[in-house]
Amino acid sequence: MTSFPERVFSGIQPTGNLHLGNYLGAIVKFVALQKTHECLFCVVDLHAITVPQDPKELRQAIRRIAAAYIASGVDPAKNIIFNQSQVAEHAELAWIFNCVARMGWLNRMTQFKEKAGKDRENASIGLFAYPALMAADILLYKATHVPVGEDQKQHIELARDVAQKFNNDFADSIAANGHQGGFFPLPEPLIQGPAARVMSLRDGTKKMSKSDPSEFSRINLSDDADAIAQKVRKAKTDPEPLPLAKDGLGGRPEAENLVGIFAALSDSTPDAVLQQFGGSQFSTFKQALVDLAVERLGPIGAEMRRLEADPAYIDSLLREGSRRAREIAEPNMCQVKDIVGFIR
Ligand code: AMP
Ligand code: TRP
């Protein structure tokens, strides 16, 4: 296998409000990776329309994700921040990948099963083909590393399968077009950390999610200090004090979740958090968590509101980011067309 220069790609869908799971599972990693890697951070609006969206709200939501990236500390000058629909090559490569990926692969995707629910016949074809578009997002830039939350692991594995199958199916043409070894890298997910899967504040066995009907299940990046305090105080817990070490969190999903959130927000580990709070009652721990969350998230929410008040500025950043993304995407797409056998 050829070695590829390291490049990071990730994306977030402009649907609903961004929550603590998105922040800790994804955006915090983006902020760290920009120091060491060339990075592209996408607002995946083509993915958003796999389920119905109101056009006005979609536009707002696209700007809100861009604002969240920037407010969290992703530098738009150093990194490429853009929205997917402005780079036509995403849809073009996705079509080719629709012809590489197999029905059987997509049939196994748990996110499709969850999102389609019982009425599968009525799900859009886009929702089913969603992972092939995600593979195109990543491979269009030959990205090697993909920071995401745990729920996306299966989709990244599918992107690896697509890359591998393309490399195999077109091996002769890839060589005839002068490329050594495989054409696409096999991208790696970056998932580790204490908050790879942030759980609902109402039920420690369910993922924190944009689609949960209860607002008390999640902390939004746009929540003010009062909302954060209320949600943490109301968070479900058990009657025992906190354990002295991580092992003691087994079978206590709510405690494990809150300790994981505390660890992630303080750039620490669950064991270190329990060294400080082991033996404490939840009331004490929750107050410390409120203070920490407000200190960490408050300025981000305020900066998001400031940026969102100037949509023209965000739109111009997205246009510039898209222009820079196209500079990488266009030549790669031309090579793919040559490999597949199209005339251009
Ligand atoms: P989405 O909102 O589905 O576009 O997700 C955007 C990013 O946030 C992806 O990398 C997800 O894996 C991540 N993410 C979403 N929910 C959670 C969660 N509850 N815990 C950790 N990461 C999450
Ligand atoms: N499917 C991802 C999610 O729901 C979003 C996404 C789309 C993505 N394309 C991507 C993430 C490419 C990483 C890389 O969270």
mmCIF file of C-alpha atoms and ligand atoms in Angstrom:
data_model
loop_
_atom_site.group_PDB
_atom_site.id
_atom_site.type_symbol
_atom_site.label_atom_id
_atom_site.label_comp_id
_atom_site.label_asym_id
_atom_site.label_seq_id
_atom_site.Cartn_x
_atom_site.Cartn_y
_atom_site.Cartn_z
ATOM 1 C CA MET A 1 0.000 0.000 0.000
ATOM 2 C CA THR A 2 1.283 3.438 -0.894
ATOM 3 C CA SER A 3 1.746 5.868 1.961
ATOM 4 C CA PHE A 4 -0.303 9.045 1.789
ATOM 5 C CA PRO A 5 0.443 12.417 3.379
ATOM 6 C CA GLU A 6 -1.637 12.866 6.527
ATOM 7 C CA ARG A 7 -4.756 14.940 6.040
ATOM 8 C CA VAL A 8 -7.765 15.339 8.343
ATOM 9 C CA PHE A 9 -11.392 15.570 7.189
ATOM 10 C CA SER A 10 -14.559 15.706 9.249
ATOM 11 C CA GLY A 11 -18.085 16.991 8.945
ATOM 12 C CA ILE A 12 -21.159 17.821 10.964
ATOM 13 C CA GLN A 13 -24.733 17.906 9.693
ATOM 14 C CA PRO A 14 -26.577 21.229 9.820
ATOM 15 C CA THR A 15 -29.639 19.815 11.551
ATOM 16 C CA GLY A 16 -30.960 20.837 14.957
ATOM 17 C CA ASN A 17 -28.866 22.341 17.719
ATOM 18 C CA LEU A 18 -25.270 21.394 18.379
ATOM 19 C CA HIS A 19 -24.916 19.693 21.737
ATOM 20 C CA LEU A 20 -22.222 18.653 24.171
ATOM 21 C CA GLY A 21 -21.835 15.297 22.375
ATOM 22 C CA ASN A 22 -20.979 17.031 19.098
ATOM 23 C CA TYR A 23 -18.623 19.359 20.914
ATOM 24 C CA LEU A 24 -16.726 16.751 22.936
ATOM 25 C CA GLY A 25 -17.009 13.902 20.429
ATOM 26 C CA ALA A 26 -15.927 15.938 17.417
ATOM 27 C CA ILE A 27 -15.200 19.676 17.618
ATOM 28 C CA VAL A 28 -12.723 19.509 20.520
ATOM 29 C CA LYS A 29 -10.658 17.095 18.447
ATOM 30 C CA PHE A 30 -10.779 19.428 15.452
ATOM 31 C CA VAL A 31 -9.326 22.213 17.585
ATOM 32 C CA ALA A 32 -6.462 19.955 18.698
ATOM 33 C CA LEU A 33 -5.712 18.479 15.258
ATOM 34 C CA GLN A 34 -5.392 21.835 13.506
ATOM 35 C CA LYS A 35 -2.097 22.310 15.349
ATOM 36 C CA THR A 36 -0.470 19.292 13.716
ATOM 37 C CA HIS A 37 -2.383 18.571 10.506
ATOM 38 C CA GLU A 38 -3.776 19.999 7.318
ATOM 39 C CA CYS A 39 -7.519 19.892 8.031
ATOM 40 C CA LEU A 40 -10.820 20.275 6.203
ATOM 41 C CA PHE A 41 -13.958 20.800 8.294
ATOM 42 C CA CYS A 42 -17.160 20.532 6.339
ATOM 43 C CA VAL A 43 -20.766 21.473 6.986
ATOM 44 C CA VAL A 44 -22.435 18.470 5.351
ATOM 45 C CA ASP A 45 -25.580 20.061 3.973
ATOM 46 C CA LEU A 46 -26.075 17.363 1.318
ATOM 47 C CA HIS A 47 -26.322 14.851 4.151
ATOM 48 C CA ALA A 48 -28.855 17.046 5.946
ATOM 49 C CA ILE A 49 -31.439 16.747 3.147
ATOM 50 C CA THR A 50 -31.567 12.947 3.407
ATOM 51 C CA VAL A 51 -34.470 13.798 5.731
ATOM 52 C CA PRO A 52 -36.845 16.734 5.039
ATOM 53 C CA GLN A 53 -35.519 20.224 5.931
ATOM 54 C CA ASP A 54 -37.112 23.642 5.843
ATOM 55 C CA PRO A 55 -34.972 25.687 3.385
ATOM 56 C CA LYS A 56 -34.855 28.821 5.592
ATOM 57 C CA GLU A 57 -33.894 26.841 8.666
ATOM 58 C CA LEU A 58 -31.327 24.868 6.701
ATOM 59 C CA ARG A 59 -29.516 28.049 5.692
ATOM 60 C CA GLN A 60 -29.446 29.185 9.334
ATOM 61 C CA ALA A 61 -28.257 25.790 10.476
ATOM 62 C CA ILE A 62 -25.396 25.755 7.945
ATOM 63 C CA ARG A 63 -24.216 29.110 9.271
ATOM 64 C CA ARG A 64 -24.610 27.915 12.851
ATOM 65 C CA ILE A 65 -22.254 24.951 12.336
ATOM 66 C CA ALA A 66 -19.667 27.197 10.709
ATOM 67 C CA ALA A 67 -20.050 29.622 13.627
ATOM 68 C CA ALA A 68 -19.644 26.758 16.107
ATOM 69 C CA TYR A 69 -16.402 25.620 14.476
ATOM 70 C CA ILE A 70 -14.958 29.112 14.614
ATOM 71 C CA ALA A 71 -16.299 29.988 18.082
ATOM 72 C CA SER A 72 -14.779 26.763 19.441
ATOM 73 C CA GLY A 73 -11.349 27.785 18.177
ATOM 74 C CA VAL A 74 -11.022 26.303 14.678
ATOM 75 C CA ASP A 75 -9.056 28.883 12.692
ATOM 76 C CA PRO A 76 -10.733 29.563 9.314
ATOM 77 C CA ALA A 77 -7.520 30.941 7.825
ATOM 78 C CA LYS A 78 -5.412 27.915 8.672
ATOM 79 C CA ASN A 79 -8.047 25.231 8.020
ATOM 80 C CA ILE A 80 -10.545 24.823 5.209
ATOM 81 C CA ILE A 81 -14.062 25.406 6.563
ATOM 82 C CA PHE A 82 -16.747 24.998 3.912
ATOM 83 C CA ASN A 83 -20.167 23.621 3.072
ATOM 84 C CA GLN A 84 -20.421 20.453 1.051
ATOM 85 C CA SER A 85 -22.956 21.617 -1.563
ATOM 86 C CA GLN A 86 -20.563 24.296 -2.858
ATOM 87 C CA VAL A 87 -18.112 21.642 -4.012
ATOM 88 C CA ALA A 88 -19.953 19.678 -6.711
ATOM 89 C CA GLU A 89 -17.317 16.934 -6.715
ATOM 90 C CA HIS A 90 -18.770 15.492 -3.478
ATOM 91 C CA ALA A 91 -21.965 14.509 -5.289
ATOM 92 C CA GLU A 92 -20.046 13.401 -8.372
ATOM 93 C CA LEU A 93 -17.735 11.061 -6.475
ATOM 94 C CA ALA A 94 -20.667 9.836 -4.368
ATOM 95 C CA TRP A 95 -22.363 8.623 -7.563
ATOM 96 C CA ILE A 96 -19.295 6.627 -8.523
ATOM 97 C CA PHE A 97 -19.176 5.197 -4.999
ATOM 98 C CA ASN A 98 -22.871 4.263 -5.252
ATOM 99 C CA CYS A 99 -21.671 1.973 -8.011
ATOM 100 C CA VAL A 100 -18.788 0.603 -5.918
ATOM 101 C CA ALA A 101 -20.577 0.025 -2.577
ATOM 102 C CA ARG A 102 -22.825 -3.048 -2.329
ATOM 103 C CA MET A 103 -26.453 -3.172 -1.171
ATOM 104 C CA GLY A 104 -25.410 -5.726 1.438
ATOM 105 C CA TRP A 105 -22.898 -3.313 2.986
ATOM 106 C CA LEU A 106 -25.407 -0.500 3.297
ATOM 107 C CA ASN A 107 -28.112 -2.828 4.577
ATOM 108 C CA ARG A 108 -25.967 -3.442 7.645
ATOM 109 C CA MET A 109 -25.661 0.244 8.641
ATOM 110 C CA THR A 110 -27.198 0.730 12.069
ATOM 111 C CA GLN A 111 -27.706 4.491 11.603
ATOM 112 C CA PHE A 112 -29.916 3.842 8.574
ATOM 113 C CA LYS A 113 -31.971 1.345 10.531
ATOM 114 C CA GLU A 114 -32.397 3.817 13.390
ATOM 115 C CA LYS A 115 -33.221 6.799 11.191
ATOM 116 C CA ALA A 116 -35.499 4.953 8.788
ATOM 117 C CA GLY A 117 -37.399 3.371 11.685
ATOM 118 C CA LYS A 118 -40.223 0.987 10.902
ATOM 119 C CA ASP A 119 -41.288 2.634 7.664
ATOM 120 C CA ARG A 120 -38.269 1.712 5.538
ATOM 121 C CA GLU A 121 -40.212 1.830 2.286
ATOM 122 C CA ASN A 122 -40.744 5.515 2.853
ATOM 123 C CA ALA A 123 -37.098 6.428 3.626
ATOM 124 C CA SER A 124 -35.314 8.452 0.950
ATOM 125 C CA ILE A 125 -32.769 6.756 -1.287
ATOM 126 C CA GLY A 126 -30.364 9.425 -0.047
ATOM 127 C CA LEU A 127 -30.736 8.204 3.527
ATOM 128 C CA PHE A 128 -29.823 4.695 2.413
ATOM 129 C CA ALA A 129 -26.872 5.859 0.271
ATOM 130 C CA TYR A 130 -25.710 8.331 2.950
ATOM 131 C CA PRO A 131 -22.528 6.372 3.837
ATOM 132 C CA ALA A 132 -21.378 6.335 0.193
ATOM 133 C CA LEU A 133 -21.590 10.148 0.168
ATOM 134 C CA MET A 134 -19.668 10.219 3.443
ATOM 135 C CA ALA A 135 -16.977 8.007 1.875
ATOM 136 C CA ALA A 136 -16.825 10.490 -1.015
ATOM 137 C CA ASP A 137 -16.419 13.426 1.409
ATOM 138 C CA ILE A 138 -13.366 11.824 2.949
ATOM 139 C CA LEU A 139 -11.758 10.234 -0.104
ATOM 140 C CA LEU A 140 -12.256 13.204 -2.430
ATOM 141 C CA TYR A 141 -9.417 14.809 -0.461
ATOM 142 C CA LYS A 142 -7.562 11.535 0.130
ATOM 143 C CA ALA A 143 -7.980 12.234 3.838
ATOM 144 C CA THR A 144 -6.182 9.768 6.096
ATOM 145 C CA HIS A 145 -7.679 10.660 9.509
ATOM 146 C CA VAL A 146 -11.290 11.315 10.474
ATOM 147 C CA PRO A 147 -12.099 12.647 13.968
ATOM 148 C CA VAL A 148 -15.637 11.590 14.916
ATOM 149 C CA GLY A 149 -17.726 10.291 17.806
ATOM 150 C CA GLU A 150 -18.172 6.570 18.306
ATOM 151 C CA ASP A 151 -21.454 6.418 16.435
ATOM 152 C CA GLN A 152 -19.635 7.084 13.149
ATOM 153 C CA LYS A 153 -17.211 4.179 13.399
ATOM 154 C CA GLN A 154 -19.269 1.907 11.164
ATOM 155 C CA HIS A 155 -19.476 4.592 8.473
ATOM 156 C CA ILE A 156 -15.703 5.057 8.443
ATOM 157 C CA GLU A 157 -15.272 1.310 8.111
ATOM 158 C CA LEU A 158 -17.557 1.471 5.105
ATOM 159 C CA ALA A 159 -15.410 4.270 3.637
ATOM 160 C CA ARG A 160 -12.382 2.000 4.041
ATOM 161 C CA ASP A 161 -14.232 -0.823 2.271
ATOM 162 C CA VAL A 162 -15.161 1.523 -0.586
ATOM 163 C CA ALA A 163 -11.556 2.732 -0.918
ATOM 164 C CA GLN A 164 -10.251 -0.824 -0.895
ATOM 165 C CA LYS A 165 -12.774 -2.057 -3.459
ATOM 166 C CA PHE A 166 -12.129 0.899 -5.771
ATOM 167 C CA ASN A 167 -8.374 0.293 -5.488
ATOM 168 C CA ASN A 168 -8.884 -3.401 -6.332
ATOM 169 C CA ASP A 169 -11.551 -3.080 -9.030
ATOM 170 C CA PHE A 170 -9.578 -0.453 -10.910
ATOM 171 C CA ALA A 171 -6.062 -1.667 -10.068
ATOM 172 C CA ASP A 172 -5.000 -1.996 -13.722
ATOM 173 C CA SER A 173 -6.411 1.370 -14.726
ATOM 174 C CA ILE A 174 -4.902 3.015 -11.646
ATOM 175 C CA ALA A 175 -1.492 1.695 -12.710
ATOM 176 C CA ALA A 176 -2.085 2.597 -16.384
ATOM 177 C CA ASN A 177 -2.821 6.160 -15.284
ATOM 178 C CA GLY A 178 0.555 6.334 -13.615
ATOM 179 C CA HIS A 179 -0.409 5.967 -9.939
ATOM 180 C CA GLN A 180 1.753 3.740 -7.772
ATOM 181 C CA GLY A 181 -0.099 1.307 -5.488
ATOM 182 C CA GLY A 182 -3.656 2.160 -4.379
ATOM 183 C CA PHE A 183 -5.319 5.391 -5.483
ATOM 184 C CA PHE A 184 -7.250 6.042 -2.260
ATOM 185 C CA PRO A 185 -5.882 5.787 1.295
ATOM 186 C CA LEU A 186 -7.804 3.706 3.840
ATOM 187 C CA PRO A 187 -8.943 6.425 6.261
ATOM 188 C CA GLU A 188 -8.616 5.915 10.011
ATOM 189 C CA PRO A 189 -11.220 7.028 12.536
ATOM 190 C CA LEU A 190 -9.973 9.084 15.505
ATOM 191 C CA ILE A 191 -12.427 8.230 18.258
ATOM 192 C CA GLN A 192 -10.561 7.850 21.579
ATOM 193 C CA GLY A 193 -11.175 10.023 24.638
ATOM 194 C CA PRO A 194 -13.483 10.054 27.658
ATOM 195 C CA ALA A 195 -16.364 11.549 25.636
ATOM 196 C CA ALA A 196 -16.392 9.463 22.454
ATOM 197 C CA ARG A 197 -19.996 8.667 23.315
ATOM 198 C CA VAL A 198 -21.739 11.260 25.462
ATOM 199 C CA MET A 199 -24.990 9.886 26.834
ATOM 200 C CA SER A 200 -28.367 11.525 27.458
ATOM 201 C CA LEU A 201 -28.670 13.359 30.785
ATOM 202 C CA ARG A 202 -32.062 11.676 31.264
ATOM 203 C CA ASP A 203 -30.967 8.119 30.515
ATOM 204 C CA GLY A 204 -27.347 6.959 30.717
ATOM 205 C CA THR A 205 -27.972 4.127 28.281
ATOM 206 C CA LYS A 206 -29.101 6.378 25.406
ATOM 207 C CA LYS A 207 -26.824 8.545 23.258
ATOM 208 C CA MET A 208 -27.121 12.329 23.644
ATOM 209 C CA SER A 209 -28.776 13.279 20.391
ATOM 210 C CA LYS A 210 -30.197 16.220 18.448
ATOM 211 C CA SER A 211 -33.387 14.282 17.881
ATOM 212 C CA ASP A 212 -34.233 13.416 21.513
ATOM 213 C CA PRO A 213 -37.607 15.071 22.242
ATOM 214 C CA SER A 214 -36.498 16.082 25.761
ATOM 215 C CA GLU A 215 -34.467 19.315 25.927
ATOM 216 C CA PHE A 216 -33.270 18.124 29.333
ATOM 217 C CA SER A 217 -31.481 15.204 27.700
ATOM 218 C CA ARG A 218 -28.786 17.439 26.224
ATOM 219 C CA ILE A 219 -26.741 20.575 26.824
ATOM 220 C CA ASN A 220 -26.695 22.743 23.701
ATOM 221 C CA LEU A 221 -23.718 24.878 22.767
ATOM 222 C CA SER A 222 -26.135 27.798 22.633
ATOM 223 C CA ASP A 223 -27.452 27.264 26.210
ATOM 224 C CA ASP A 224 -26.873 30.076 28.678
ATOM 225 C CA ALA A 225 -25.570 29.568 32.221
ATOM 226 C CA ASP A 226 -29.051 29.144 33.713
ATOM 227 C CA ALA A 227 -30.061 26.498 31.205
ATOM 228 C CA ILE A 228 -26.810 24.584 31.748
ATOM 229 C CA ALA A 229 -27.255 24.718 35.539
ATOM 230 C CA GLN A 230 -30.872 23.533 35.357
ATOM 231 C CA LYS A 231 -30.066 20.632 33.036
ATOM 232 C CA VAL A 232 -27.104 19.410 35.085
ATOM 233 C CA ARG A 233 -29.060 19.650 38.355
ATOM 234 C CA LYS A 234 -31.930 17.683 36.844
ATOM 235 C CA ALA A 235 -29.612 15.077 35.301
ATOM 236 C CA LYS A 236 -30.513 11.529 36.336
ATOM 237 C CA THR A 237 -28.170 9.926 38.902
ATOM 238 C CA ASP A 238 -28.231 7.036 41.359
ATOM 239 C CA PRO A 239 -28.337 7.338 45.174
ATOM 240 C CA GLU A 240 -24.721 6.221 45.881
ATOM 241 C CA PRO A 241 -21.810 8.619 46.344
ATOM 242 C CA LEU A 242 -19.210 8.665 43.557
ATOM 243 C CA PRO A 243 -16.763 5.731 43.587
ATOM 244 C CA LEU A 244 -13.059 6.124 44.321
ATOM 245 C CA ALA A 245 -11.877 4.800 40.941
ATOM 246 C CA LYS A 246 -13.108 4.129 37.409
ATOM 247 C CA ASP A 247 -13.868 0.433 38.079
ATOM 248 C CA GLY A 248 -16.582 1.524 40.477
ATOM 249 C CA LEU A 249 -18.513 3.143 37.599
ATOM 250 C CA GLY A 250 -19.483 -0.251 36.136
ATOM 251 C CA GLY A 251 -23.269 -0.665 36.044
ATOM 252 C CA ARG A 252 -23.739 3.030 36.855
ATOM 253 C CA PRO A 253 -24.227 4.543 33.383
ATOM 254 C CA GLU A 254 -25.394 7.982 34.568
ATOM 255 C CA ALA A 255 -22.452 8.366 36.959
ATOM 256 C CA GLU A 256 -20.055 7.161 34.287
ATOM 257 C CA ASN A 257 -21.452 9.655 31.810
ATOM 258 C CA LEU A 258 -21.193 12.678 34.121
ATOM 259 C CA VAL A 259 -17.651 11.734 35.171
ATOM 260 C CA GLY A 260 -16.689 11.280 31.495
ATOM 261 C CA ILE A 261 -18.134 14.702 30.648
ATOM 262 C CA PHE A 262 -16.256 16.291 33.546
ATOM 263 C CA ALA A 263 -13.025 14.593 32.447
ATOM 264 C CA ALA A 264 -13.428 15.720 28.840
ATOM 265 C CA LEU A 265 -14.330 19.309 29.770
ATOM 266 C CA SER A 266 -11.313 19.568 32.076
ATOM 267 C CA ASP A 267 -8.893 17.807 29.663
ATOM 268 C CA SER A 268 -8.414 15.150 32.308
ATOM 269 C CA THR A 269 -9.282 11.457 32.821
ATOM 270 C CA PRO A 270 -12.115 9.715 34.719
ATOM 271 C CA ASP A 271 -9.614 8.374 37.266
ATOM 272 C CA ALA A 272 -8.221 11.836 37.947
ATOM 273 C CA VAL A 273 -11.763 13.199 38.329
ATOM 274 C CA LEU A 274 -12.576 10.445 40.835
ATOM 275 C CA GLN A 275 -9.407 11.136 42.792
ATOM 276 C CA GLN A 276 -10.883 14.555 43.400
ATOM 277 C CA PHE A 277 -14.583 13.643 43.792
ATOM 278 C CA GLY A 278 -14.587 9.962 44.865
ATOM 279 C CA GLY A 279 -16.814 9.606 47.955
ATOM 280 C CA SER A 280 -18.635 12.907 47.253
ATOM 281 C CA GLN A 281 -22.399 13.175 46.856
ATOM 282 C CA PHE A 282 -23.766 14.032 43.419
ATOM 283 C CA SER A 283 -24.973 17.409 44.684
ATOM 284 C CA THR A 284 -21.376 18.512 45.276
ATOM 285 C CA PHE A 285 -20.121 17.023 42.025
ATOM 286 C CA LYS A 286 -22.961 18.505 39.986
ATOM 287 C CA GLN A 287 -22.220 22.007 41.253
ATOM 288 C CA ALA A 288 -18.567 21.625 40.178
ATOM 289 C CA LEU A 289 -19.741 20.306 36.809
ATOM 290 C CA VAL A 290 -22.077 23.291 36.333
ATOM 291 C CA ASP A 291 -19.216 25.695 37.064
ATOM 292 C CA LEU A 292 -16.892 23.875 34.676
ATOM 293 C CA ALA A 293 -19.464 23.606 31.859
ATOM 294 C CA VAL A 294 -20.447 27.267 32.150
ATOM 295 C CA GLU A 295 -16.801 28.353 32.160
ATOM 296 C CA ARG A 296 -16.008 26.238 29.123
ATOM 297 C CA LEU A 297 -19.185 26.570 27.020
ATOM 298 C CA GLY A 298 -20.378 30.071 27.972
ATOM 299 C CA PRO A 299 -17.824 31.944 25.842
ATOM 300 C CA ILE A 300 -18.434 29.618 22.875
ATOM 301 C CA GLY A 301 -22.177 30.248 22.932
ATOM 302 C CA ALA A 302 -21.607 34.001 23.178
ATOM 303 C CA GLU A 303 -19.170 33.989 20.262
ATOM 304 C CA MET A 304 -21.570 31.874 18.184
ATOM 305 C CA ARG A 305 -24.324 34.433 18.735
ATOM 306 C CA ARG A 306 -21.960 37.245 17.746
ATOM 307 C CA LEU A 307 -20.925 35.475 14.524
ATOM 308 C CA GLU A 308 -24.467 34.435 13.626
ATOM 309 C CA ALA A 309 -25.528 38.072 13.798
ATOM 310 C CA ASP A 310 -23.393 38.669 10.695
ATOM 311 C CA PRO A 311 -24.526 36.051 8.153
ATOM 312 C CA ALA A 312 -22.803 37.844 5.255
ATOM 313 C CA TYR A 313 -19.461 37.357 6.984
ATOM 314 C CA ILE A 314 -20.064 33.625 7.528
ATOM 315 C CA ASP A 315 -21.246 33.216 3.936
ATOM 316 C CA SER A 316 -18.073 34.848 2.649
ATOM 317 C CA LEU A 317 -15.925 32.551 4.814
ATOM 318 C CA LEU A 318 -17.786 29.518 3.470
ATOM 319 C CA ARG A 319 -17.349 30.685 -0.116
ATOM 320 C CA GLU A 320 -13.621 31.154 0.407
ATOM 321 C CA GLY A 321 -13.329 27.777 2.164
ATOM 322 C CA SER A 322 -15.213 26.115 -0.699
ATOM 323 C CA ARG A 323 -12.877 27.696 -3.223
ATOM 324 C CA ARG A 324 -9.897 26.256 -1.360
ATOM 325 C CA ALA A 325 -11.580 22.847 -1.059
ATOM 326 C CA ARG A 326 -12.219 22.794 -4.821
ATOM 327 C CA GLU A 327 -8.515 23.339 -5.450
ATOM 328 C CA ILE A 328 -7.910 19.899 -3.949
ATOM 329 C CA ALA A 329 -11.130 18.256 -5.095
ATOM 330 C CA GLU A 330 -11.029 19.131 -8.804
ATOM 331 C CA PRO A 331 -7.699 17.519 -9.758
ATOM 332 C CA ASN A 332 -8.510 14.430 -7.676
ATOM 333 C CA MET A 333 -11.887 14.094 -9.382
ATOM 334 C CA CYS A 334 -10.267 14.430 -12.834
ATOM 335 C CA GLN A 335 -7.962 11.536 -11.961
ATOM 336 C CA VAL A 336 -10.898 9.432 -10.779
ATOM 337 C CA LYS A 337 -12.692 10.077 -14.073
ATOM 338 C CA ASP A 338 -9.627 8.978 -16.034
ATOM 339 C CA ILE A 339 -9.340 5.825 -13.910
ATOM 340 C CA VAL A 340 -13.021 4.935 -14.350
ATOM 341 C CA GLY A 341 -12.802 5.497 -18.115
ATOM 342 C CA PHE A 342 -14.748 8.693 -18.671
ATOM 343 C CA ILE A 343 -13.776 11.253 -21.335
ATOM 344 C CA ARG A 344 -13.234 14.806 -20.159
HETATM 345 P P1 AMP B 1 -24.003 14.764 13.663
HETATM 346 O O1 AMP B 1 -24.668 15.745 14.511
HETATM 347 O O2 AMP B 1 -24.718 13.466 13.591
HETATM 348 O O3 AMP B 1 -23.609 15.306 12.309
HETATM 349 O O4 AMP B 1 -22.643 14.421 14.406
HETATM 350 C C1 AMP B 1 -21.523 15.270 14.340
HETATM 351 C C2 AMP B 1 -20.369 14.683 15.115
HETATM 352 O O5 AMP B 1 -20.680 14.599 16.507
HETATM 353 C C3 AMP B 1 -19.987 13.253 14.691
HETATM 354 O O6 AMP B 1 -18.579 13.120 14.732
HETATM 355 C C4 AMP B 1 -20.627 12.404 15.742
HETATM 356 O O7 AMP B 1 -19.969 11.174 15.928
HETATM 357 C C5 AMP B 1 -20.469 13.275 16.962
HETATM 358 N N1 AMP B 1 -21.482 12.965 17.984
HETATM 359 C C6 AMP B 1 -22.831 13.071 17.845
HETATM 360 N N2 AMP B 1 -23.461 12.699 18.983
HETATM 361 C C7 AMP B 1 -22.482 12.342 19.855
HETATM 362 C C8 AMP B 1 -22.488 11.874 21.209
HETATM 363 N N3 AMP B 1 -23.620 11.710 21.892
HETATM 364 N N4 AMP B 1 -21.289 11.611 21.792
HETATM 365 C C9 AMP B 1 -20.118 11.793 21.111
HETATM 366 N N5 AMP B 1 -20.058 12.235 19.844
HETATM 367 C C10 AMP B 1 -21.216 12.506 19.214
HETATM 368 N N1 TRP B 2 -22.199 11.175 9.125
HETATM 369 C C1 TRP B 2 -21.591 12.139 9.993
HETATM 370 C C2 TRP B 2 -22.500 12.321 11.218
HETATM 371 O O1 TRP B 2 -23.669 12.125 11.178
HETATM 372 C C3 TRP B 2 -21.357 13.442 9.315
HETATM 373 C C4 TRP B 2 -20.405 13.310 8.175
HETATM 374 C C5 TRP B 2 -20.702 13.378 6.848
HETATM 375 C C6 TRP B 2 -19.011 13.092 8.273
HETATM 376 N N2 TRP B 2 -19.576 13.233 6.104
HETATM 377 C C7 TRP B 2 -18.529 13.049 6.932
HETATM 378 C C8 TRP B 2 -18.132 12.909 9.340
HETATM 379 C C9 TRP B 2 -17.186 12.814 6.655
HETATM 380 C C10 TRP B 2 -16.793 12.674 9.050
HETATM 381 C C11 TRP B 2 -16.332 12.632 7.725
HETATM 382 O O2 TRP B 2 -22.020 12.712 12.226
#
